[in-house]
Amino acid sequence: MAEETREDAELALAVARYKDALEQKEAARAALFDAAAAAVRAGRTPEELAAETPFSAADIRRQVRERGVGT
């Protein structure tokens, strides 16, 4: 088997960092929609929340419904 080169190690590190960033992104997205669901339960509208997030009101409405909150 060939010896691992510096470039191989750099690539492996870059791949690991990329995968970690994707996992963090998904966790942050889930946390945002969990918080949006709580805000809707407390009386905020998806339209109000959309003005504060990178998501549309339709995205927020769909995600909070998946979390059991009607809009």
PDB file of C-alpha atoms in Angstrom:
ATOM      1  CA  MET A   1       0.000   0.000   0.000  1.00  0.00           C
ATOM      2  CA  ALA A   2       1.298   3.455  -0.869  1.00  0.00           C
ATOM      3  CA  GLU A   3       2.420   5.782   1.871  1.00  0.00           C
ATOM      4  CA  GLU A   4       0.012   8.623   2.677  1.00  0.00           C
ATOM      5  CA  THR A   5       1.251  11.943   1.319  1.00  0.00           C
ATOM      6  CA  ARG A   6       0.794  15.374   2.788  1.00  0.00           C
ATOM      7  CA  GLU A   7      -1.744  16.079   0.063  1.00  0.00           C
ATOM      8  CA  ASP A   8      -3.704  12.953   1.018  1.00  0.00           C
ATOM      9  CA  ALA A   9      -3.773  14.082   4.634  1.00  0.00           C
ATOM     10  CA  GLU A  10      -4.869  17.597   3.642  1.00  0.00           C
ATOM     11  CA  LEU A  11      -7.652  16.174   1.498  1.00  0.00           C
ATOM     12  CA  ALA A  12      -8.835  13.882   4.296  1.00  0.00           C
ATOM     13  CA  LEU A  13      -8.874  16.825   6.702  1.00  0.00           C
ATOM     14  CA  ALA A  14     -10.774  19.004   4.223  1.00  0.00           C
ATOM     15  CA  VAL A  15     -13.358  16.267   3.666  1.00  0.00           C
ATOM     16  CA  ALA A  16     -13.805  15.790   7.417  1.00  0.00           C
ATOM     17  CA  ARG A  17     -14.193  19.545   7.967  1.00  0.00           C
ATOM     18  CA  TYR A  18     -16.715  19.790   5.138  1.00  0.00           C
ATOM     19  CA  LYS A  19     -18.795  16.912   6.521  1.00  0.00           C
ATOM     20  CA  ASP A  20     -18.681  18.489   9.980  1.00  0.00           C
ATOM     21  CA  ALA A  21     -19.828  21.829   8.559  1.00  0.00           C
ATOM     22  CA  LEU A  22     -22.765  20.115   6.817  1.00  0.00           C
ATOM     23  CA  GLU A  23     -23.785  18.438  10.069  1.00  0.00           C
ATOM     24  CA  GLN A  24     -23.563  21.760  11.905  1.00  0.00           C
ATOM     25  CA  LYS A  25     -25.629  23.444   9.197  1.00  0.00           C
ATOM     26  CA  GLU A  26     -28.379  20.834   9.487  1.00  0.00           C
ATOM     27  CA  ALA A  27     -28.383  21.103  13.281  1.00  0.00           C
ATOM     28  CA  ALA A  28     -28.616  24.903  13.073  1.00  0.00           C
ATOM     29  CA  ARG A  29     -31.445  24.646  10.533  1.00  0.00           C
ATOM     30  CA  ALA A  30     -33.390  22.271  12.787  1.00  0.00           C
ATOM     31  CA  ALA A  31     -32.836  24.560  15.785  1.00  0.00           C
ATOM     32  CA  LEU A  32     -34.053  27.559  13.799  1.00  0.00           C
ATOM     33  CA  PHE A  33     -37.276  25.803  12.797  1.00  0.00           C
ATOM     34  CA  ASP A  34     -37.780  24.490  16.345  1.00  0.00           C
ATOM     35  CA  ALA A  35     -37.494  28.085  17.579  1.00  0.00           C
ATOM     36  CA  ALA A  36     -39.846  29.236  14.825  1.00  0.00           C
ATOM     37  CA  ALA A  37     -42.419  26.661  15.930  1.00  0.00           C
ATOM     38  CA  ALA A  38     -42.175  27.956  19.496  1.00  0.00           C
ATOM     39  CA  ALA A  39     -42.547  31.535  18.250  1.00  0.00           C
ATOM     40  CA  VAL A  40     -45.651  30.611  16.242  1.00  0.00           C
ATOM     41  CA  ARG A  41     -47.106  28.889  19.328  1.00  0.00           C
ATOM     42  CA  ALA A  42     -46.481  32.153  21.187  1.00  0.00           C
ATOM     43  CA  GLY A  43     -48.437  34.140  18.600  1.00  0.00           C
ATOM     44  CA  ARG A  44     -45.942  35.211  15.927  1.00  0.00           C
ATOM     45  CA  THR A  45     -46.829  34.680  12.270  1.00  0.00           C
ATOM     46  CA  PRO A  46     -44.691  32.930   9.660  1.00  0.00           C
ATOM     47  CA  GLU A  47     -44.616  36.222   7.745  1.00  0.00           C
ATOM     48  CA  GLU A  48     -43.130  38.032  10.745  1.00  0.00           C
ATOM     49  CA  LEU A  49     -40.537  35.315  11.199  1.00  0.00           C
ATOM     50  CA  ALA A  50     -39.635  35.273   7.513  1.00  0.00           C
ATOM     51  CA  ALA A  51     -38.590  38.919   7.802  1.00  0.00           C
ATOM     52  CA  GLU A  52     -35.985  37.851  10.373  1.00  0.00           C
ATOM     53  CA  THR A  53     -34.715  34.654   8.752  1.00  0.00           C
ATOM     54  CA  PRO A  54     -33.307  33.508   5.410  1.00  0.00           C
ATOM     55  CA  PHE A  55     -36.453  31.405   4.859  1.00  0.00           C
ATOM     56  CA  SER A  56     -39.757  32.282   3.257  1.00  0.00           C
ATOM     57  CA  ALA A  57     -43.039  32.317   5.160  1.00  0.00           C
ATOM     58  CA  ALA A  58     -44.059  29.224   3.180  1.00  0.00           C
ATOM     59  CA  ASP A  59     -40.878  27.405   4.300  1.00  0.00           C
ATOM     60  CA  ILE A  60     -41.520  28.363   7.908  1.00  0.00           C
ATOM     61  CA  ARG A  61     -45.193  27.405   7.717  1.00  0.00           C
ATOM     62  CA  ARG A  62     -44.317  23.982   6.290  1.00  0.00           C
ATOM     63  CA  GLN A  63     -41.609  23.327   8.877  1.00  0.00           C
ATOM     64  CA  VAL A  64     -43.690  24.397  11.884  1.00  0.00           C
ATOM     65  CA  ARG A  65     -46.567  22.201  10.661  1.00  0.00           C
ATOM     66  CA  GLU A  66     -44.132  19.276  10.601  1.00  0.00           C
ATOM     67  CA  ARG A  67     -43.467  20.108  14.244  1.00  0.00           C
ATOM     68  CA  GLY A  68     -47.169  19.926  15.080  1.00  0.00           C
ATOM     69  CA  VAL A  69     -47.952  23.616  15.097  1.00  0.00           C
ATOM     70  CA  GLY A  70     -50.831  24.806  12.929  1.00  0.00           C
ATOM     71  CA  THR A  71     -50.557  28.189  11.237  1.00  0.00           C
TER      72      THR A  71
END
